[in-house]
Structure formats: C-alpha cells, structure tokens
Amino acid sequence: MPDSTFLDASELVLNMGPQHPSTHGVLRVILKLDGEKVIGTECVIGYLHRGVEKIAENRTYVQFAPYVDRMDYVAAVSNGLGYCLAVEKLLGVEAPPRAQVVRVILTELNRVASHLIWLGTHALDIGAITPLFYTMREREETLNIFEKYCGARLTNHAFRIGGLQYETYDGFEREVRACCDLLLPRIDEYEELLTGNRIWIGRLKNVGILNAEDCKAYGVTGPMLRAAGVKWDIRKAQPYSGYERYEFEIPTGVNGDTYDRYMVRMLEMRQSVRIIRQAVDGMPAGPIMGKVPKVIRPPVGEVYVSIEAPKGELGYYVVSDNSTQPYRVRVRPPSFVNLQSLDKMARGSLVADVVAIIGTIDIVLGEVDR
Amino acid sequence: MAEEQKPAAPKAPPTMATTPWEDELTEQLKRQFGDRISEFTIGLGQKFLVPSPEAVIPILEYLKLEADFDYLVDVTAVDYPKRAERFDLVYILYSFAGNERIRIKTRIAEGYKPATAVGVHLTANWLEREVFDMFGIEFAGHPDMRRILLPEDWEGYPLRKDRGILQMDDRWVKEHLGIESGQ
C-alpha cells in the first residue's frame, strides 16, 4: 500500500461557524473529516458569554430576574419561571393558585413558540424553506398574547418572585383559547408537509442516533432523552406550579434518532395545547401575588430547583447569605449540556448530517454561553 | 440599590432549617465510607451529603452502581474567599429509577486539584471545564482541561469573589480588540 499519495488525503479539518446560518447563532464547530465522513468534532463556544452568573451576584434578587430572560431568549418565560421558583423556595413562599395557572398557560404557550422556532429553522437547515414562514406565522399568535399581557414579545419578564406582576388582560382567556384552536390544525399542516415526506424521512431517519444509555451518560434531557425512549419529564416526575393537576402524556420515541426527536417535539406541542386548554378552563379567581417582603433577603441557605424547559432540564442553584443579593446563582443550562453530545452523534455521519444534528439538539447560544 | 444597614450588635442571620438525613441510603453510605462523609442533611426538603474531597469520586461511582444515581445533573462551585477551604464543590445527582435528587458538597482549598468525574459520568467533561474556566479549579485526570467559555489565553477567573464585575483582562482586550479595557 502506498503510504502517502495525493489521494491519501485522509484528514481534512473544516471550520463551520461561528457565522454560519445553520449553527443557530454563534456556535463554531471544527470538523475533522475523512472524505465526507466526520471522524471528530470540537465545539468552540463562548462567543455570547455575558457572565450572567456574575451579574447575579451584583444585583438584588428582583433586579436579576430580567437577566434570566436573555439566556434562552426564545423561551424567556421558562427561564423566568425557574428563577422565580428557586427564590420562592428559598423564601418559603408560594405563588397563589391563580398565578400558578397563568404561569402554566404562559409557559406552555412559550414551549409551543420555542418548538415552532425549532421546527422552522430545523426544516430550513434540511432544505425545506416553507415551514419557516408557517411556523413564524403561528408563533406570532403566541407572541401577540405575551405582548398584550406584559408588553414584551421576546424577553418577557412575565413573572415576579411570588407570583405575577400583572393581572391578565380582558379577553385573555378568549384569545388563549382561540390561539389553541388555531394551533392544532396548523400543527397537522406541518406534519402533512414533513412527517411523510420522503426527503424529510431520508434526511432524518437513523441520523444522529443517541440511545438512552448515552443520553444519561451525557446528561442529555428534554425531548432528546424522551426520543430515546425514556419517559421522563420533570413536569410529571417532580411537578411544580401545579402540573400534577393537568392531564397530559409524555410522548416518547424509540430509536433516539433525529426523526424521533422531531416526532417527540411535534407531539409535545399538542400536549402543551392540551395543558393550556385545561388551565384556561379551570382558572381560579384570587390574588396574583403571594406574601413577599418588600426587600427580599432569604435566610442563609441554598436550593436547587429545576423545571422542564423546552430544551430540557433547566436548573437554578441559588445560594443565599441573607443579604439582598444572591451569593451565587448557578444556572444549569439544558442547551449547554445537550450540545456536548454533538460529538457522539456526529461521529461517522456525513457533513450534511451535522447540520441536521445541530438543528435537532435545539440549542440557543444565549443559553449555551450565558 | 438598597443600602444594607448594619445592626449595632451583629446577631446570627436567619438560616434555613435543616434536619438530619437518615434512610437506607445513608446507612449504606456510612457503612461503605465511614467517617469520610461528615454530614447528611436535608435542607428545604433537599438532601445533601458532605464528604471529604478525595472521597467524592468513589461516592459518585458507588451511587451510580449501587443506588442508580446515573445522571449527573450539574457540577459547580461556590467561592468563600475568607474560609480556609476556599471553595464548595457541588455535584447534583439524580436517579431516574428512584426519582430522587441529591447533592454532594465538598470543601476544597485553593490549589487543591480534585479528581475528575469524567470516568464515572461523561457529562462532567464540559461541566468541569466550566468550573475551571470560572473558578480556576483544576481537575486532575481530566481529558481536556481547557477554558470553555472564555478565550484560552484569558487571565483571571471571573466567578471568584475577589474579581470585580467590571474587571477585565486588560492585556487580552488590548491585544485582541485594540481598545482600552473598561466601560
């Protein structure tokens, strides 16, 4: 065997990103290629690092709340919910029932919005341009509700420690119901476009397989874990905000490939709509703020609270030293941890599959880098 | 910003109520590790144990194999600059089978190199890199101990308490961005 002819160009290092449309922001991936086959990847992250955890130590508990919205900025409501729950647990207060129901409605709407963004951009990466316009159109409906509720569309800061800042606006229930009615047939439409589509199946089936064992080893959570067949959702396993009162199912996949992850997220959107409908129907009257002191100074202690964000387990580890500012806030970001499995999934696949795999992880770089 | 008022006679600040944590698992751990674990506590309904630093990896291994704690949720640190053992190193574990979450909290001094958990939980790779990046805690035996979020030639560890929020690596900023640091 000739040892080094020009044909034996065995390794090629290819740089992808950070300015690349399919890396969903500023992710840089260095690919090591053998022909068109990926034999190794390395992620270079941190381009969007703003030091959120450091900022937390220099703001009061209330002042820090808007900052968390800027991490996973397509699911800002979830970030806010996790932070509020953590501080509430430290303080020993609980949001009143009405606030909890409104929280569930907004969080689930936000989950749908986040999944819609994922679907549109994921399909765009694969080469299907049309779904992006459709998903953006429907996302608009959910954003309109946020805008009417709290004035912001993206970084909402919808919740406050102890409950809600605002009472719902007139016609909130009606509009949320209308939005639900609109969403379900539209999700059917996306599925008509994609689920049975030969190109879609060809590009997604058996691509980027991550089985349950690997998911657990890499700490992968959320739809990725469920697509591998693990029926685990924090909303069911350790319910918060009254999720135990709603009937919904945890969709799971079998193979843990990109197609299963697609299916799981599609089914999740339907389940979210189901939860929202139940929540709107059973909206109690009453106050929207719990008994929270004017100056928040939780007792010395620490707490870890996690919620099921659209991307996976979003955790807040908050340490208090009984001052007005948190001593330490650690955010356990699902995107960051899930992204680590990219190497495992991409090894042995083709370059074009890497694009599909990055899309299927559903990362938001604002959360990866914080 | 609310000014903090110092009371004339400093009294102990209110602290979260804790109860001792005693169940089958703690019995097992006590039998296995003896006095290498100094504390089993439940605070705000959350269980945590405090072992000596060199016992952490054996405990992680034991918990994974014998008690199904097969998911390492997070690795992080907390800085207490005035304490002799400067850092709290915190591991958060979850068991899918038992639907239970526990924390392992150990105290390490500055310069101490805790062993890496990558051999037990692959996910520790990036999490420990982030701890190194932010606190300068080096993990012994880690396959890839480099900074992860900050540039590789950045100096300083931002999440240490003696690092100010506006403090930058002036040299790096000047060299790479061509501007004077500061805001």
mmCIF file of C-alpha atoms in Angstrom, chain A residues 65-83 103 106-118 139 142-143 146 152-159 240 268 307-312 314 316 331 334-335 362-367:
data_model
loop_
_atom_site.group_PDB
_atom_site.id
_atom_site.type_symbol
_atom_site.label_atom_id
_atom_site.label_comp_id
_atom_site.label_asym_id
_atom_site.label_seq_id
_atom_site.Cartn_x
_atom_site.Cartn_y
_atom_site.Cartn_z
ATOM 1 C CA ALA A 65 -34.938 38.485 37.281
ATOM 2 C CA PRO A 66 -34.977 40.212 33.857
ATOM 3 C CA TYR A 67 -31.470 38.973 33.084
ATOM 4 C CA VAL A 68 -32.514 35.334 33.032
ATOM 5 C CA ASP A 69 -34.801 36.060 30.084
ATOM 6 C CA ARG A 70 -31.734 36.755 27.986
ATOM 7 C CA MET A 71 -30.369 33.256 28.267
ATOM 8 C CA ASP A 72 -32.773 31.107 26.329
ATOM 9 C CA TYR A 73 -34.345 34.048 24.608
ATOM 10 C CA VAL A 74 -36.867 32.058 22.604
ATOM 11 C CA ALA A 75 -38.247 30.569 25.833
ATOM 12 C CA ALA A 76 -37.800 33.501 28.170
ATOM 13 C CA VAL A 77 -40.873 32.658 30.205
ATOM 14 C CA SER A 78 -39.440 29.280 31.205
ATOM 15 C CA ASN A 79 -36.221 30.878 32.392
ATOM 16 C CA GLY A 80 -38.171 33.325 34.494
ATOM 17 C CA LEU A 81 -40.335 30.596 35.964
ATOM 18 C CA GLY A 82 -37.326 28.559 37.054
ATOM 19 C CA TYR A 83 -35.669 31.523 38.713
ATOM 20 C CA ARG A 103 -47.793 30.740 34.778
ATOM 21 C CA LEU A 106 -47.766 31.268 29.520
ATOM 22 C CA THR A 107 -45.028 28.684 29.974
ATOM 23 C CA GLU A 108 -46.773 26.186 27.766
ATOM 24 C CA LEU A 109 -47.522 28.820 25.140
ATOM 25 C CA ASN A 110 -43.855 29.633 25.256
ATOM 26 C CA ARG A 111 -42.953 25.978 24.850
ATOM 27 C CA VAL A 112 -45.045 25.902 21.689
ATOM 28 C CA ALA A 113 -43.373 29.098 20.470
ATOM 29 C CA SER A 114 -39.939 27.659 21.166
ATOM 30 C CA HIS A 115 -40.733 24.413 19.389
ATOM 31 C CA LEU A 116 -42.129 26.368 16.440
ATOM 32 C CA ILE A 117 -38.858 28.262 16.080
ATOM 33 C CA TRP A 118 -37.016 24.977 16.310
ATOM 34 C CA ARG A 139 -45.542 31.922 16.631
ATOM 35 C CA THR A 142 -48.454 33.350 20.763
ATOM 36 C CA LEU A 143 -46.193 36.398 20.871
ATOM 37 C CA PHE A 146 -47.333 37.812 25.512
ATOM 38 C CA ALA A 152 -42.809 42.389 25.600
ATOM 39 C CA ARG A 153 -42.637 39.773 22.911
ATOM 40 C CA LEU A 154 -39.324 38.065 23.338
ATOM 41 C CA THR A 155 -37.673 38.766 26.678
ATOM 42 C CA ASN A 156 -40.926 38.894 28.557
ATOM 43 C CA HIS A 157 -40.045 39.050 32.228
ATOM 44 C CA ALA A 158 -43.625 37.933 32.686
ATOM 45 C CA PHE A 159 -43.395 36.616 36.240
ATOM 46 C CA TYR A 240 -44.135 22.252 40.105
ATOM 47 C CA GLU A 268 -45.242 17.797 22.733
ATOM 48 C CA ILE A 307 -38.071 22.826 35.621
ATOM 49 C CA GLU A 308 -38.800 21.224 32.300
ATOM 50 C CA ALA A 309 -37.823 23.946 29.858
ATOM 51 C CA PRO A 310 -38.475 23.363 26.150
ATOM 52 C CA LYS A 311 -34.859 22.234 25.760
ATOM 53 C CA GLY A 312 -34.606 20.024 28.817
ATOM 54 C CA LEU A 314 -33.247 23.949 33.392
ATOM 55 C CA TYR A 316 -31.142 27.083 39.255
ATOM 56 C CA VAL A 331 -27.781 28.102 36.001
ATOM 57 C CA PRO A 334 -30.018 22.344 29.094
ATOM 58 C CA SER A 335 -28.620 23.584 25.773
ATOM 59 C CA ASP A 362 -32.330 22.662 19.548
ATOM 60 C CA ILE A 363 -29.691 24.893 21.057
ATOM 61 C CA VAL A 364 -29.953 28.555 21.825
ATOM 62 C CA LEU A 365 -26.499 30.023 22.071
ATOM 63 C CA GLY A 366 -27.608 32.637 24.534
ATOM 64 C CA GLU A 367 -28.147 29.798 26.948
#
